PDB file of C-alpha atoms in Angstrom:
ATOM      1  CA  MET A   8       7.509  35.142  15.809  1.00 64.00           C
ATOM      2  CA  VAL A   9      10.138  32.508  16.558  1.00 57.00           C
ATOM      3  CA  LYS A  10       7.437  29.849  16.941  1.00 55.00           C
ATOM      4  CA  LYS A  11       6.068  30.717  13.494  1.00 59.00           C
ATOM      5  CA  ALA A  12       9.539  30.439  11.945  1.00 52.00           C
ATOM      6  CA  ILE A  13      10.121  27.061  13.575  1.00 54.00           C
ATOM      7  CA  ALA A  14       6.711  25.809  12.455  1.00 47.00           C
ATOM      8  CA  ALA A  15       7.371  27.045   8.903  1.00 52.00           C
ATOM      9  CA  GLY A  16      10.756  25.288   8.893  1.00 53.00           C
ATOM     10  CA  ILE A  17       9.242  22.020  10.075  1.00 52.00           C
ATOM     11  CA  LEU A  18       6.455  22.269   7.500  1.00 47.00           C
ATOM     12  CA  ALA A  19       8.955  22.980   4.712  1.00 50.00           C
ATOM     13  CA  GLY A  20      11.033  19.987   5.811  1.00 50.00           C
ATOM     14  CA  LEU A  21       7.994  17.699   5.731  1.00 45.00           C
ATOM     15  CA  VAL A  22       7.025  18.936   2.265  1.00 45.00           C
ATOM     16  CA  LEU A  23      10.548  18.338   0.953  1.00 44.00           C
ATOM     17  CA  PHE A  24      10.571  14.879   2.529  1.00 47.00           C
ATOM     18  CA  ALA A  25       7.233  14.014   0.852  1.00 49.00           C
ATOM     19  CA  ILE A  26       8.466  15.296  -2.528  1.00 45.00           C
ATOM     20  CA  PHE A  27      11.699  13.321  -2.191  1.00 45.00           C
ATOM     21  CA  GLN A  28       9.802  10.121  -1.384  1.00 52.00           C
ATOM     22  CA  GLN A  29       7.376  10.679  -4.284  1.00 50.00           C
ATOM     23  CA  PHE A  30      10.195  10.678  -6.827  1.00 44.00           C
ATOM     24  CA  TYR A  31      12.550   8.276  -5.086  1.00 43.00           C
ATOM     25  CA  THR A  32      12.282   4.886  -6.755  1.00 41.00           C
ATOM     26  CA  ILE A  33      14.670   2.001  -6.408  1.00 41.00           C
ATOM     27  CA  GLU A  34      14.674  -0.429  -9.285  1.00 41.00           C
ATOM     28  CA  GLU A  35      14.167  -4.145  -8.797  1.00 40.00           C
ATOM     29  CA  PRO A  36      17.009  -5.800  -6.930  1.00 42.00           C
ATOM     30  CA  GLU A  37      19.312  -8.151  -8.759  1.00 42.00           C
ATOM     31  CA  ALA A  38      18.385 -11.781  -8.104  1.00 42.00           C
ATOM     32  CA  ILE A  39      18.334 -11.555  -4.312  1.00 45.00           C
ATOM     33  CA  GLU A  40      17.262 -14.673  -2.496  1.00 51.00           C
ATOM     34  CA  ALA A  41      14.480 -13.955  -0.025  1.00 51.00           C
ATOM     35  CA  SER A  42      16.094 -16.258   2.515  1.00 53.00           C
ATOM     36  CA  LYS A  43      19.244 -14.074   2.545  1.00 67.00           C
ATOM     37  CA  ALA A  44      17.523 -10.679   2.484  1.00 79.00           C
ATOM     38  CA  ALA A  45      16.921  -8.645   5.613  1.00 92.00           C
ATOM     39  CA  THR A  46      13.392  -7.817   6.672  1.00 90.00           C
ATOM     40  CA  GLY A  47      12.457  -4.177   6.206  1.00 92.00           C
ATOM     41  CA  ILE A  48      10.554  -1.740   4.036  1.00 93.00           C
ATOM     42  CA  GLY A  49      13.209  -0.897   1.463  1.00 93.00           C
ATOM     43  CA  ALA A  50      13.523  -2.301  -2.037  1.00 93.00           C
ATOM     44  CA  GLY A  51      15.159  -5.711  -1.988  1.00 94.00           C
ATOM     45  CA  MET A  52      14.140  -6.381   1.606  1.00 96.00           C
ATOM     46  CA  VAL A  53      11.681  -9.023   2.781  1.00 97.00           C
ATOM     47  CA  SER A  54       8.394  -7.307   3.547  1.00 97.00           C
ATOM     48  CA  PRO A  55       7.515  -7.450   7.231  1.00 98.00           C
ATOM     49  CA  ASN A  56       4.764  -9.957   7.907  1.00 97.00           C
ATOM     50  CA  PHE A  57       1.549  -8.877   9.584  1.00 98.00           C
ATOM     51  CA  LYS A  58      -1.733 -10.414  10.610  1.00 98.00           C
ATOM     52  CA  LEU A  59      -4.859  -8.308  10.192  1.00 98.00           C
ATOM     53  CA  LYS A  60      -8.552  -9.050  10.073  1.00 98.00           C
ATOM     54  CA  ASN A  61     -10.513  -8.626   6.874  1.00 97.00           C
ATOM     55  CA  LEU A  62     -14.060  -7.248   6.709  1.00 97.00           C
ATOM     56  CA  ALA A  63     -15.478 -10.704   7.501  1.00 96.00           C
ATOM     57  CA  GLY A  64     -13.417 -10.824  10.705  1.00 97.00           C
ATOM     58  CA  GLU A  65     -11.035 -13.490   9.391  1.00 97.00           C
ATOM     59  CA  GLU A  66      -7.335 -13.154  10.191  1.00 97.00           C
ATOM     60  CA  VAL A  67      -5.127 -12.701   7.137  1.00 97.00           C
ATOM     61  CA  SER A  68      -1.338 -12.909   7.084  1.00 98.00           C
ATOM     62  CA  LEU A  69       0.856 -11.355   4.406  1.00 98.00           C
ATOM     63  CA  LYS A  70       2.829 -14.623   4.312  1.00 96.00           C
ATOM     64  CA  ASP A  71      -0.348 -16.351   3.076  1.00 95.00           C
ATOM     65  CA  TYR A  72       0.304 -14.681  -0.290  1.00 96.00           C
ATOM     66  CA  ARG A  73       3.839 -15.970  -0.899  1.00 95.00           C
ATOM     67  CA  GLY A  74       4.059 -17.345  -4.429  1.00 95.00           C
ATOM     68  CA  LYS A  75       2.017 -14.456  -5.831  1.00 95.00           C
ATOM     69  CA  LYS A  76       2.848 -10.810  -6.520  1.00 97.00           C
ATOM     70  CA  VAL A  77       1.144  -8.451  -4.064  1.00 98.00           C
ATOM     71  CA  MET A  78       0.137  -4.817  -4.360  1.00 98.00           C
ATOM     72  CA  LEU A  79       0.003  -3.720  -0.703  1.00 98.00           C
ATOM     73  CA  ASN A  80      -1.942  -0.465  -0.487  1.00 98.00           C
ATOM     74  CA  PHE A  81      -2.413   1.695   2.621  1.00 98.00           C
ATOM     75  CA  TRP A  82      -5.470   3.968   2.535  1.00 98.00           C
ATOM     76  CA  ALA A  83      -8.296   5.637   4.509  1.00 98.00           C
ATOM     77  CA  THR A  84     -11.955   6.379   3.766  1.00 97.00           C
ATOM     78  CA  TRP A  85     -11.505  10.138   4.304  1.00 96.00           C
ATOM     79  CA  CYS A  86      -8.509  10.433   1.926  1.00 97.00           C
ATOM     80  CA  PRO A  87      -9.399  12.083  -1.462  1.00 97.00           C
ATOM     81  CA  PRO A  88      -6.412  10.585  -3.384  1.00 97.00           C
ATOM     82  CA  CYS A  89      -7.290   7.149  -1.942  1.00 97.00           C
ATOM     83  CA  LYS A  90     -10.887   7.516  -3.150  1.00 96.00           C
ATOM     84  CA  GLU A  91      -9.581   8.657  -6.532  1.00 96.00           C
ATOM     85  CA  GLU A  92      -7.514   5.514  -7.111  1.00 97.00           C
ATOM     86  CA  MET A  93     -10.076   2.972  -5.898  1.00 97.00           C
ATOM     87  CA  PRO A  94     -11.871   2.544  -9.281  1.00 97.00           C
ATOM     88  CA  ALA A  95      -8.508   1.932 -10.987  1.00 97.00           C
ATOM     89  CA  MET A  96      -7.544  -0.587  -8.303  1.00 97.00           C
ATOM     90  CA  GLU A  97     -10.851  -2.403  -8.758  1.00 98.00           C
ATOM     91  CA  ARG A  98     -10.395  -2.527 -12.537  1.00 97.00           C
ATOM     92  CA  PHE A  99      -6.808  -3.744 -12.112  1.00 97.00           C
ATOM     93  CA  TYR A 100      -7.938  -6.414  -9.627  1.00 97.00           C
ATOM     94  CA  LYS A 101     -10.699  -7.687 -11.905  1.00 96.00           C
ATOM     95  CA  GLU A 102      -8.316  -7.967 -14.849  1.00 95.00           C
ATOM     96  CA  LYS A 103      -5.115  -9.119 -13.098  1.00 93.00           C
ATOM     97  CA  SER A 104      -6.190 -11.031  -9.963  1.00 90.00           C
ATOM     98  CA  LYS A 105      -4.846 -14.298 -11.397  1.00 90.00           C
ATOM     99  CA  ASP A 106      -1.357 -12.785 -11.410  1.00 91.00           C
ATOM    100  CA  VAL A 107      -1.474 -10.142  -8.669  1.00 95.00           C
ATOM    101  CA  GLU A 108      -3.215  -9.884  -5.314  1.00 97.00           C
ATOM    102  CA  ILE A 109      -4.275  -6.518  -3.974  1.00 97.00           C
ATOM    103  CA  LEU A 110      -4.303  -6.126  -0.207  1.00 98.00           C
ATOM    104  CA  ALA A 111      -5.776  -2.781   0.806  1.00 98.00           C
ATOM    105  CA  VAL A 112      -4.929  -1.968   4.421  1.00 98.00           C
ATOM    106  CA  ASN A 113      -7.440   0.496   5.830  1.00 98.00           C
ATOM    107  CA  LEU A 114      -6.018   2.897   8.414  1.00 98.00           C
ATOM    108  CA  ASP A 115      -9.316   4.273   9.743  1.00 97.00           C
ATOM    109  CA  PRO A 116     -11.376   1.204  10.694  1.00 95.00           C
ATOM    110  CA  GLN A 117     -13.363   3.276  13.196  1.00 95.00           C
ATOM    111  CA  ASN A 118     -15.180   4.738  10.167  1.00 95.00           C
ATOM    112  CA  ASN A 119     -17.760   2.767   8.211  1.00 94.00           C
ATOM    113  CA  VAL A 120     -15.375   0.876   5.939  1.00 97.00           C
ATOM    114  CA  ILE A 121     -17.982  -1.724   4.965  1.00 97.00           C
ATOM    115  CA  SER A 122     -20.303   0.994   3.678  1.00 96.00           C
ATOM    116  CA  PHE A 123     -17.409   2.594   1.763  1.00 96.00           C
ATOM    117  CA  VAL A 124     -16.564  -0.752   0.136  1.00 97.00           C
ATOM    118  CA  LYS A 125     -20.193  -1.398  -0.838  1.00 97.00           C
ATOM    119  CA  ASP A 126     -20.703   2.138  -2.171  1.00 96.00           C
ATOM    120  CA  ASN A 127     -17.609   1.765  -4.369  1.00 95.00           C
ATOM    121  CA  ASP A 128     -18.267  -1.858  -5.441  1.00 96.00           C
ATOM    122  CA  LEU A 129     -14.828  -3.003  -4.285  1.00 97.00           C
ATOM    123  CA  THR A 130     -14.084  -6.727  -4.459  1.00 97.00           C
ATOM    124  CA  PHE A 131     -10.385  -6.892  -3.539  1.00 97.00           C
ATOM    125  CA  PRO A 132      -9.431  -7.814   0.042  1.00 97.00           C
ATOM    126  CA  ILE A 133      -9.705  -5.018   2.591  1.00 98.00           C
ATOM    127  CA  LEU A 134      -7.727  -5.464   5.810  1.00 98.00           C
ATOM    128  CA  LEU A 135      -8.253  -3.390   8.950  1.00 98.00           C
ATOM    129  CA  ASP A 136      -5.301  -1.972  10.891  1.00 98.00           C
ATOM    130  CA  HIS A 137      -7.192  -1.434  14.168  1.00 96.00           C
ATOM    131  CA  ASP A 138      -4.214  -0.561  16.334  1.00 97.00           C
ATOM    132  CA  GLY A 139      -2.021   1.159  13.728  1.00 97.00           C
ATOM    133  CA  SER A 140       0.788  -1.381  14.178  1.00 97.00           C
ATOM    134  CA  THR A 141       1.040  -2.247  10.474  1.00 98.00           C
ATOM    135  CA  GLN A 142       1.014   1.441   9.559  1.00 97.00           C
ATOM    136  CA  GLN A 143       3.866   1.948  12.010  1.00 97.00           C
ATOM    137  CA  THR A 144       5.806  -1.116  10.798  1.00 97.00           C
ATOM    138  CA  TYR A 145       5.676   0.136   7.204  1.00 98.00           C
ATOM    139  CA  SER A 146       6.417   3.758   8.250  1.00 97.00           C
ATOM    140  CA  ILE A 147       3.328   5.105   6.499  1.00 97.00           C
ATOM    141  CA  ILE A 148       3.383   8.888   6.708  1.00 95.00           C
ATOM    142  CA  SER A 149       1.402   9.805   3.598  1.00 96.00           C
ATOM    143  CA  ILE A 150      -1.525   7.948   2.018  1.00 98.00           C
ATOM    144  CA  PRO A 151      -2.127   6.320  -0.262  1.00 98.00           C
ATOM    145  CA  THR A 152       1.152   4.429  -0.162  1.00 98.00           C
ATOM    146  CA  THR A 153       1.621   1.229  -2.142  1.00 98.00           C
ATOM    147  CA  PHE A 154       4.314  -1.442  -1.959  1.00 98.00           C
ATOM    148  CA  ILE A 155       4.900  -3.917  -4.788  1.00 97.00           C
ATOM    149  CA  ILE A 156       5.991  -7.264  -3.352  1.00 97.00           C
ATOM    150  CA  ASP A 157       7.248 -10.183  -5.448  1.00 97.00           C
ATOM    151  CA  GLU A 158       6.415 -13.867  -5.158  1.00 96.00           C
ATOM    152  CA  GLN A 159       9.178 -14.457  -2.578  1.00 96.00           C
ATOM    153  CA  GLY A 160       8.026 -11.594  -0.364  1.00 97.00           C
ATOM    154  CA  LEU A 161      10.687  -9.103  -1.475  1.00 97.00           C
ATOM    155  CA  ILE A 162       9.708  -5.457  -1.806  1.00 97.00           C
ATOM    156  CA  LEU A 163      10.345  -4.345  -5.369  1.00 96.00           C
ATOM    157  CA  LYS A 164       8.995  -0.798  -5.338  1.00 96.00           C
ATOM    158  CA  LYS A 165       7.210   1.783  -3.215  1.00 96.00           C
ATOM    159  CA  HIS A 166       4.809   4.373  -4.593  1.00 96.00           C
ATOM    160  CA  ILE A 167       3.427   7.303  -2.608  1.00 96.00           C
ATOM    161  CA  GLY A 168       0.275   8.957  -3.909  1.00 97.00           C
ATOM    162  CA  SER A 169      -2.705   8.056  -6.011  1.00 97.00           C
ATOM    163  CA  MET A 170      -2.159   5.793  -9.026  1.00 97.00           C
ATOM    164  CA  THR A 171      -3.915   5.405 -12.337  1.00 97.00           C
ATOM    165  CA  TYR A 172      -4.624   2.041 -13.930  1.00 97.00           C
ATOM    166  CA  ASP A 173      -1.699   2.560 -16.330  1.00 96.00           C
ATOM    167  CA  GLN A 174       0.660   3.336 -13.441  1.00 96.00           C
ATOM    168  CA  MET A 175      -0.443   0.140 -11.698  1.00 96.00           C
ATOM    169  CA  GLN A 176       0.323  -1.872 -14.817  1.00 93.00           C
ATOM    170  CA  GLU A 177       3.731  -0.218 -15.126  1.00 93.00           C
ATOM    171  CA  LEU A 178       4.617  -0.812 -11.457  1.00 89.00           C
ATOM    172  CA  MET A 179       3.764  -4.499 -11.740  1.00 86.00           C
ATOM    173  CA  LYS A 180       6.147  -5.113 -14.671  1.00 83.00           C
TER     174      LYS A 180
END
């Protein structure tokens, strides 16, 4: 009986934490210089760099995208909300790729990611987090999770959960 109560308490705490993160949004920082900002995963912090391989086996670094806004999305092939937002992400990428880069970090590369990408006609870059280090660095607990990163590498916003095309447009403003 005590074990059930403890498990229920832990589960309730996790649910409250997820709800809090879903609605917790920090607005864009006031003109913070990237060179003076600390590295971390909070708004106004410099996004931690990573190097991951894309589907072609080429190494990609987040720093390669400095000078361009980035939508950094963490997802998995088995995740229903991730699957739900993929068509909107593809539409957004096709229409906005001159202004915004999408980097979709897959967290289950042991599954057939290439087949998933082909089946869904995805053209934005897919990166594979083989060892889970990037997931750990960005403290990804729930997926999909998306970070909006500005041209200097500063994190502007974090969104947990599936997004619509309109939400993507709003987040990128």
